[in-house]
Amino acid sequence: MLRVMIADDEPYVREGLEKLIPWEELGCRLIYSAENGRDLLEKMDEELPDLVIVDIRMPLVDGLEVAEYIFRNRLKTEVIILTAYADFHYAHKAIQYKVSDYIVKTSALEEIPAAIQRLQQRYESEEMVCYRMVLMRMDKNMDRLRQFYQYAFSAFDYRPMNGLSEEEGLILSLKGISNSEDVILGCEKLRNLCRNFLGEEPRIICSRIYGQWGDQREIYKALTEYAEERREGIILQPQFADSSLESDNVLDDIRKYIHRHYTEKVTLLEVAEAVHFSPGYLSRFYKMKTGENLFDTINSLRIEKARRLLEKGDKKIYEIADLTGFEDTAYFSKVFKKYTGCPPKEYARMEKMKK
């Protein structure tokens, strides 16, 4: 999750950002809120955040000075500038200091979530690392086999597989979207080298793509089981077992988890851990399979339950917000209006008139 700090000298703005931005739903954790840039920079010395959201005009140290400090010191912290002024001079300075986004305060509640989503999409496309495990099985010449790795897998960063078994193996690290053709080409190069120079053809078993370094033991077990009954020279484990069945099962698991927990303050990380995915991969997987964002589904369920509770008319708005998983009544009202076209108080009033 992205660790976020904010700074604004206006208390009502800070409170609005703290309570009305759905930080956890956006895959973020708000770790500090400051009333000026100096306090923010002091806190940054203790814990470097992934993102700071700062007012352009503050006492002691303003938002542009924060951005300049981060830029000059080459810190790996993104900056979103908040301003009450759509001024080109300020925008020019923001561009100079590599600011991620420049947002006018009047649209902050809509624009900040959109800016964070753009930032996360960029992270995922530029920095996402995934892995494939490659096992090699030969009767002899295992020491000579190692000499061929650099040539065969030159398109990848790789490291020897340690601690899982006695057999020879590599973990391939892939940046961004992996190219299966390059993996197959590397396996074929290795097989041809062994055939031509060692007089022996290895069995090469390559895993599906996986997203967490810590998944190696599970991947190894699944890969060896898959390869047990197969005798071809190069064995490529399909991305989701032998068909789309596994992905359908995962989608069912996600839906079951959502329906059990949508009235709670569920986070993206919690859903991802429940189905053994990384949060970023879970978001992409769910959008690919359903055509909508995960929290659109969750909020739809929440608002449908809220409508039923409002129609009964025996609970207050803040009680309904709490019962449907919203941390804040104002944010609940904002989401309710987005999905129904009117605030919850107005909806309740219309329901009473019907009766």
XYZ file of C-alpha atoms in Angstrom:
355
model
C 0.000 0.000 0.000
C 1.177 3.527 -0.761
C 2.195 5.422 2.384
C 0.778 8.957 2.187
C 1.424 12.208 4.084
C -0.602 15.402 3.705
C 0.038 19.029 4.665
C -2.400 21.958 4.617
C -2.646 24.925 6.997
C -6.456 25.018 6.815
C -7.915 22.614 9.431
C -11.161 21.986 7.536
C -9.205 21.037 4.402
C -7.010 18.623 6.355
C -10.039 17.060 8.004
C -11.751 16.705 4.647
C -8.743 14.980 3.125
C -8.368 12.696 6.150
C -12.008 11.619 6.308
C -13.467 11.976 2.820
C -10.767 10.391 0.696
C -11.215 6.560 0.742
C -7.527 5.900 1.405
C -7.713 2.156 2.014
C -9.967 1.571 -0.987
C -7.346 3.342 -3.092
C -4.605 1.052 -1.781
C -3.139 3.783 0.464
C -2.387 4.291 4.143
C -2.480 7.850 5.498
C 0.451 7.940 7.923
C 0.742 11.643 8.807
C -1.162 14.924 8.549
C 0.664 18.246 9.050
C -0.404 21.878 9.238
C 2.692 23.177 7.404
C 5.500 22.010 5.156
C 8.191 22.227 7.822
C 6.465 19.673 10.050
C 5.957 17.469 7.009
C 9.658 17.551 6.076
C 10.664 16.746 9.667
C 8.359 13.737 9.648
C 9.701 12.662 6.257
C 13.164 12.384 7.827
C 11.737 9.704 10.143
C 9.657 7.800 7.585
C 9.925 8.427 3.850
C 6.425 8.305 2.303
C 5.564 7.142 -1.192
C 3.331 10.178 -1.772
C 2.849 13.634 -0.257
C -0.189 15.835 -0.928
C 0.655 19.442 -0.058
C -0.979 22.858 -0.186
C 0.921 25.234 -2.446
C 0.632 28.096 0.107
C 1.493 27.335 3.741
C 3.429 29.107 6.479
C 7.078 28.257 7.211
C 7.537 25.908 4.223
C 5.076 25.898 1.323
C 4.123 23.107 -1.086
C 6.531 24.118 -3.848
C 9.403 24.196 -1.346
C 8.472 20.672 -0.281
C 8.466 19.618 -3.955
C 11.818 21.331 -4.508
C 13.329 19.579 -1.464
C 12.190 16.187 -2.749
C 13.432 16.986 -6.273
C 16.858 18.309 -5.162
C 17.473 15.355 -2.852
C 16.279 12.815 -5.433
C 13.859 11.225 -2.993
C 11.529 8.504 -4.252
C 8.418 10.366 -3.132
C 5.689 11.531 -5.482
C 4.114 14.962 -4.966
C 0.557 16.159 -5.555
C 0.128 19.928 -5.229
C -3.141 21.434 -3.977
C -3.928 25.027 -4.830
C -6.758 27.521 -4.760
C -5.188 29.223 -7.784
C -5.115 27.915 -11.348
C -1.981 29.988 -11.978
C 0.452 29.176 -14.807
C 3.452 30.417 -12.805
C 2.760 27.870 -10.079
C 2.066 25.131 -12.615
C 5.374 25.873 -14.357
C 7.271 25.522 -11.060
C 5.426 22.295 -10.311
C 6.488 20.863 -13.672
C 10.085 21.928 -12.992
C 10.117 19.924 -9.757
C 8.564 16.827 -11.402
C 5.295 17.113 -9.463
C 2.986 14.187 -10.186
C -0.279 16.202 -10.265
C -1.496 19.786 -9.791
C -5.043 19.914 -8.376
C -7.351 22.849 -7.652
C -8.855 22.434 -4.163
C -12.457 22.806 -5.272
C -12.196 19.503 -7.147
C -9.817 17.750 -4.731
C -12.240 15.045 -3.534
C -12.775 13.868 -7.128
C -9.309 14.547 -8.513
C -7.100 13.102 -5.750
C -8.478 9.517 -6.101
C -8.092 9.796 -9.894
C -4.516 11.069 -9.501
C -3.637 8.211 -7.127
C -5.080 5.654 -9.547
C -2.998 7.131 -12.393
C 0.076 6.964 -10.183
C -0.549 3.337 -9.267
C -1.142 2.395 -12.902
C 2.218 3.946 -13.768
C 3.906 2.025 -10.955
C 2.355 -1.214 -12.139
C 3.337 -0.708 -15.785
C 6.885 0.510 -15.075
C 7.951 -1.303 -11.938
C 5.840 -4.428 -11.577
C 8.046 -7.477 -11.227
C 6.751 -10.982 -11.788
C 8.536 -14.322 -11.831
C 8.790 -17.662 -13.589
C 10.508 -20.739 -12.221
C 12.523 -22.953 -14.575
C 13.594 -26.468 -13.532
C 16.232 -28.456 -15.444
C 16.508 -32.239 -15.232
C 19.447 -34.139 -16.711
C 21.099 -37.414 -15.804
C 24.615 -35.914 -15.821
C 26.606 -32.771 -16.729
C 24.694 -30.561 -14.297
C 27.814 -28.496 -13.610
C 28.298 -27.808 -17.329
C 24.629 -26.891 -17.611
C 25.150 -23.833 -15.404
C 27.608 -22.378 -17.893
C 24.825 -22.044 -20.478
C 22.386 -20.019 -18.385
C 23.801 -16.602 -19.205
C 23.465 -17.149 -22.932
C 20.093 -18.903 -22.850
C 18.382 -16.442 -20.495
C 20.173 -13.205 -21.392
C 16.776 -11.471 -21.826
C 16.033 -11.833 -18.087
C 17.424 -11.143 -14.666
C 17.718 -14.523 -12.963
C 19.076 -16.184 -9.856
C 19.602 -19.814 -8.842
C 16.742 -21.456 -6.994
C 17.799 -22.174 -3.429
C 16.368 -24.179 -0.580
C 13.521 -25.935 -2.384
C 15.101 -29.130 -3.669
C 18.301 -30.717 -4.898
C 17.391 -30.252 -8.525
C 18.786 -27.470 -10.668
C 16.538 -24.467 -11.124
C 16.349 -20.748 -11.844
C 13.975 -17.949 -10.917
C 13.472 -15.530 -13.823
C 12.574 -11.952 -12.868
C 10.468 -10.074 -15.393
C 9.738 -6.341 -15.442
C 6.301 -5.326 -16.667
C 4.316 -7.731 -18.819
C 6.335 -10.850 -19.495
C 6.850 -12.117 -23.005
C 6.111 -15.854 -23.097
C 7.883 -16.158 -26.448
C 11.153 -14.979 -24.855
C 10.752 -17.592 -22.112
C 10.199 -20.350 -24.661
C 13.139 -19.085 -26.741
C 15.412 -19.207 -23.680
C 14.328 -22.766 -22.908
C 14.948 -23.814 -26.513
C 18.404 -22.199 -26.512
C 19.303 -24.108 -23.363
C 18.039 -27.389 -24.761
C 20.001 -26.929 -28.013
C 23.212 -26.062 -26.141
C 22.895 -29.208 -24.032
C 22.116 -31.339 -27.087
C 24.999 -29.954 -29.195
C 27.744 -29.642 -26.573
C 26.847 -32.217 -23.933
C 25.136 -34.848 -26.043
C 22.147 -34.928 -23.709
C 18.728 -33.295 -23.919
C 17.345 -32.017 -20.614
C 13.741 -31.904 -19.525
C 12.973 -28.231 -18.947
C 9.911 -27.340 -16.896
C 8.776 -23.715 -16.794
C 6.170 -22.410 -14.369
C 3.301 -20.061 -14.989
C 3.797 -16.371 -14.166
C 3.482 -15.555 -10.470
C 3.594 -12.230 -8.690
C 5.098 -12.768 -5.220
C 8.689 -13.801 -4.450
C 7.429 -15.630 -1.379
C 5.238 -17.943 -3.487
C 8.220 -20.065 -4.619
C 7.494 -23.111 -2.469
C 3.860 -23.321 -3.612
C 4.859 -22.737 -7.243
C 7.507 -25.462 -7.041
C 5.019 -27.967 -5.642
C 2.379 -27.164 -8.288
C 4.979 -27.197 -11.087
C 6.443 -30.591 -10.198
C 2.961 -32.103 -9.854
C 1.974 -30.715 -13.249
C 5.130 -32.083 -14.887
C 4.995 -35.528 -13.259
C 2.989 -37.215 -16.018
C 4.494 -35.243 -18.913
C 7.595 -36.405 -20.750
C 8.109 -33.809 -23.500
C 11.406 -31.904 -23.644
C 10.070 -28.444 -22.707
C 7.062 -28.333 -20.410
C 5.276 -25.001 -19.980
C 2.744 -24.869 -17.167
C -0.361 -22.976 -18.369
C -1.050 -19.702 -16.586
C -4.113 -21.156 -14.878
C -3.668 -24.929 -14.770
C -5.100 -26.778 -17.819
C -7.989 -24.412 -18.516
C -9.718 -21.281 -17.308
C -11.181 -23.286 -14.425
C -8.695 -22.030 -11.837
C -9.245 -18.381 -12.739
C -13.015 -18.923 -12.528
C -12.561 -20.491 -9.101
C -10.467 -17.515 -7.952
C -13.159 -15.116 -9.177
C -15.753 -17.114 -7.228
C -13.550 -16.890 -4.133
C -13.260 -13.108 -4.534
C -17.027 -12.749 -4.898
C -17.688 -14.953 -1.867
C -15.236 -12.945 0.223
C -16.831 -9.665 -0.872
C -20.353 -10.857 -0.046
C -19.231 -12.026 3.396
C -17.337 -8.842 4.266
C -18.700 -5.894 2.259
C -20.449 -4.442 5.332
C -17.085 -4.299 7.105
C -14.264 -1.812 6.525
C -12.634 -4.161 4.034
C -9.401 -3.147 2.276
C -7.844 -4.153 -1.024
C -4.979 -5.812 0.858
C -7.371 -7.984 2.884
C -9.184 -9.222 -0.232
C -5.855 -9.896 -1.970
C -4.494 -11.878 0.979
C -7.691 -13.952 1.125
C -7.136 -15.227 -2.445
C -3.295 -15.237 -2.323
C -2.838 -12.457 -4.901
C -0.854 -9.235 -4.698
C -3.142 -6.162 -4.430
C -2.062 -4.825 -7.835
C -2.602 -8.148 -9.589
C -5.974 -8.593 -7.872
C -7.184 -5.213 -9.216
C -6.138 -6.045 -12.779
C -7.506 -9.612 -12.591
C -10.920 -8.520 -11.281
C -11.250 -5.713 -13.837
C -10.271 -8.103 -16.645
C -12.817 -10.745 -15.567
C -15.760 -8.500 -14.659
C -15.250 -5.232 -16.505
C -15.525 -3.140 -13.324
C -13.316 -2.077 -10.430
C -13.395 -4.162 -7.266
C -14.598 -1.320 -5.053
C -17.321 -0.384 -7.522
C -18.727 -3.849 -6.846
C -18.271 -3.475 -3.080
C -19.861 -0.020 -3.006
C -22.780 -1.203 -5.147
C -23.523 -3.896 -2.577
C -23.162 -1.402 0.263
C -25.493 1.140 -1.328
C -28.109 -1.518 -2.123
C -28.099 -2.551 1.547
C -28.238 1.112 2.585
C -31.293 1.662 0.388
C -33.086 -1.251 2.054
C -32.266 0.124 5.500
C -33.427 3.616 4.536
C -36.682 2.191 3.201
C -37.378 0.594 6.585
C -36.953 4.023 8.172
C -35.930 2.852 11.654
C -32.248 3.881 11.653
C -30.341 7.131 11.511
C -27.979 7.998 8.624
C -24.807 7.575 10.703
C -26.025 4.140 11.880
C -26.645 3.029 8.290
C -23.218 4.305 7.248
C -21.605 2.184 9.957
C -23.718 -0.887 9.132
C -22.688 -0.743 5.477
C -18.951 -0.463 5.984
C -18.373 3.277 5.651
C -16.006 4.904 8.129
C -17.462 8.381 7.717
C -21.033 9.629 7.291
C -20.023 12.392 4.877
C -18.219 9.935 2.627
C -21.196 7.564 2.799
C -23.475 10.401 1.666
C -21.130 11.232 -1.204
C -21.027 7.621 -2.445
C -24.780 7.157 -1.958
C -25.502 10.212 -4.111
C -23.094 8.958 -6.776
C -24.953 5.630 -7.072
C -28.552 6.784 -6.574
C -28.584 10.399 -7.725
C -29.659 11.877 -4.393
C -28.296 12.111 -0.818
C -29.485 9.513 1.732
C -31.557 12.062 3.693
C -33.458 12.978 0.539
C -33.885 9.299 -0.349
C -35.297 8.570 3.125
C -37.666 11.559 2.853
C -39.009 10.332 -0.491
C -39.529 6.840 0.907
C -41.562 8.269 3.795
C -43.750 10.195 1.340
C -44.476 6.956 -0.540
C -45.840 5.455 2.642
